[in-house]
Amino acid sequence: MSKKSDIKKRITESETEIEELEKKRNRSQSALLESFLNKTEPDERDVEYFRIYTQLIEVERKNLRILREELDKV
C-alpha cells in the first residue's frame, strides 16, 4: 500500500508541476499573441520561453502517463 500512496503523491506533484509550467508558458504565449495581433516582431526571449516551457510540459506529461500506468499495475 505504501508504494501505491507514493505513486499517488508523485502523480499529484507532477500535475502541480504541469499547472505551474503552463502558467509560465501562458505569459510568453500572451506576449506572442499580442505581437501577432499588433503585427510586430515578437521578442526572441518570449519565443524561447514558450518553446522551453512547451518542451518541459511535454516531458512532465510523459512522466505523468508513466506514473499512471505504474499505478494501474500496482
PDB file of C-alpha atoms in Angstrom:
ATOM      1  CA  MET A   1       0.000   0.000   0.000  1.00  0.00           C
ATOM      2  CA  SER A   2       2.907   2.332   0.672  1.00  0.00           C
ATOM      3  CA  LYS A   3       4.059   2.077  -2.927  1.00  0.00           C
ATOM      4  CA  LYS A   4       0.586   2.976  -4.132  1.00  0.00           C
ATOM      5  CA  SER A   5       0.399   6.069  -1.929  1.00  0.00           C
ATOM      6  CA  ASP A   6       3.887   7.079  -3.021  1.00  0.00           C
ATOM      7  CA  ILE A   7       2.864   6.883  -6.678  1.00  0.00           C
ATOM      8  CA  LYS A   8      -0.309   8.881  -5.977  1.00  0.00           C
ATOM      9  CA  LYS A   9       1.788  11.551  -4.271  1.00  0.00           C
ATOM     10  CA  ARG A  10       4.146  11.693  -7.245  1.00  0.00           C
ATOM     11  CA  ILE A  11       1.159  11.970  -9.603  1.00  0.00           C
ATOM     12  CA  THR A  12      -0.168  14.927  -7.631  1.00  0.00           C
ATOM     13  CA  GLU A  13       3.261  16.582  -7.701  1.00  0.00           C
ATOM     14  CA  SER A  14       3.510  16.016 -11.439  1.00  0.00           C
ATOM     15  CA  GLU A  15       0.066  17.520 -12.053  1.00  0.00           C
ATOM     16  CA  THR A  16       1.002  20.547  -9.955  1.00  0.00           C
ATOM     17  CA  GLU A  17       4.253  20.949 -11.886  1.00  0.00           C
ATOM     18  CA  ILE A  18       2.373  20.849 -15.191  1.00  0.00           C
ATOM     19  CA  GLU A  19      -0.018  23.532 -13.959  1.00  0.00           C
ATOM     20  CA  GLU A  20       2.875  25.775 -12.893  1.00  0.00           C
ATOM     21  CA  LEU A  21       4.680  25.307 -16.199  1.00  0.00           C
ATOM     22  CA  GLU A  22       1.500  26.073 -18.125  1.00  0.00           C
ATOM     23  CA  LYS A  23       1.059  29.315 -16.171  1.00  0.00           C
ATOM     24  CA  LYS A  24       4.601  30.345 -17.041  1.00  0.00           C
ATOM     25  CA  ARG A  25       4.087  29.389 -20.680  1.00  0.00           C
ATOM     26  CA  ASN A  26       0.865  31.408 -20.799  1.00  0.00           C
ATOM     27  CA  ARG A  27       2.778  34.588 -20.020  1.00  0.00           C
ATOM     28  CA  SER A  28       5.043  34.167 -23.023  1.00  0.00           C
ATOM     29  CA  GLN A  29       2.128  32.937 -25.136  1.00  0.00           C
ATOM     30  CA  SER A  30       0.229  36.139 -24.339  1.00  0.00           C
ATOM     31  CA  ALA A  31       3.208  38.228 -25.385  1.00  0.00           C
ATOM     32  CA  LEU A  32       3.477  36.268 -28.639  1.00  0.00           C
ATOM     33  CA  LEU A  33      -0.218  36.674 -29.350  1.00  0.00           C
ATOM     34  CA  GLU A  34      -0.011  40.397 -28.673  1.00  0.00           C
ATOM     35  CA  SER A  35       2.879  40.678 -31.128  1.00  0.00           C
ATOM     36  CA  PHE A  36       0.885  38.755 -33.701  1.00  0.00           C
ATOM     37  CA  LEU A  37      -2.187  40.969 -33.249  1.00  0.00           C
ATOM     38  CA  ASN A  38      -0.079  44.121 -33.403  1.00  0.00           C
ATOM     39  CA  LYS A  39       1.755  42.752 -36.447  1.00  0.00           C
ATOM     40  CA  THR A  40       5.106  43.286 -34.809  1.00  0.00           C
ATOM     41  CA  GLU A  41       8.108  41.010 -34.414  1.00  0.00           C
ATOM     42  CA  PRO A  42       7.891  39.059 -31.138  1.00  0.00           C
ATOM     43  CA  ASP A  43      10.661  39.343 -28.608  1.00  0.00           C
ATOM     44  CA  GLU A  44      13.019  36.407 -29.122  1.00  0.00           C
ATOM     45  CA  ARG A  45      13.057  35.751 -25.372  1.00  0.00           C
ATOM     46  CA  ASP A  46       9.292  35.212 -25.379  1.00  0.00           C
ATOM     47  CA  VAL A  47       9.631  32.792 -28.276  1.00  0.00           C
ATOM     48  CA  GLU A  48      12.391  30.890 -26.489  1.00  0.00           C
ATOM     49  CA  TYR A  49      10.492  30.779 -23.178  1.00  0.00           C
ATOM     50  CA  PHE A  50       7.427  29.464 -24.975  1.00  0.00           C
ATOM     51  CA  ARG A  51       9.427  26.702 -26.622  1.00  0.00           C
ATOM     52  CA  ILE A  52      11.252  25.730 -23.446  1.00  0.00           C
ATOM     53  CA  TYR A  53       8.112  25.610 -21.325  1.00  0.00           C
ATOM     54  CA  THR A  54       6.308  23.618 -24.009  1.00  0.00           C
ATOM     55  CA  GLN A  55       9.109  21.055 -24.019  1.00  0.00           C
ATOM     56  CA  LEU A  56       9.117  20.858 -20.221  1.00  0.00           C
ATOM     57  CA  ILE A  57       5.354  20.346 -20.195  1.00  0.00           C
ATOM     58  CA  GLU A  58       5.658  17.535 -22.726  1.00  0.00           C
ATOM     59  CA  VAL A  59       8.324  15.825 -20.625  1.00  0.00           C
ATOM     60  CA  GLU A  60       6.242  16.156 -17.474  1.00  0.00           C
ATOM     61  CA  ARG A  61       3.123  14.829 -19.216  1.00  0.00           C
ATOM     62  CA  LYS A  62       5.091  11.809 -20.372  1.00  0.00           C
ATOM     63  CA  ASN A  63       6.231  11.294 -16.783  1.00  0.00           C
ATOM     64  CA  LEU A  64       2.625  11.590 -15.611  1.00  0.00           C
ATOM     65  CA  ARG A  65       1.470   8.935 -18.093  1.00  0.00           C
ATOM     66  CA  ILE A  66       4.208   6.598 -16.876  1.00  0.00           C
ATOM     67  CA  LEU A  67       3.204   7.164 -13.253  1.00  0.00           C
ATOM     68  CA  ARG A  68      -0.455   6.476 -14.014  1.00  0.00           C
ATOM     69  CA  GLU A  69       0.458   3.272 -15.830  1.00  0.00           C
ATOM     70  CA  GLU A  70       2.590   2.264 -12.877  1.00  0.00           C
ATOM     71  CA  LEU A  71      -0.298   2.971 -10.514  1.00  0.00           C
ATOM     72  CA  ASP A  72      -2.625   0.804 -12.605  1.00  0.00           C
ATOM     73  CA  LYS A  73      -0.169  -2.079 -12.345  1.00  0.00           C
ATOM     74  CA  VAL A  74       0.060  -1.883  -8.563  1.00  0.00           C
TER      75      VAL A  74
END
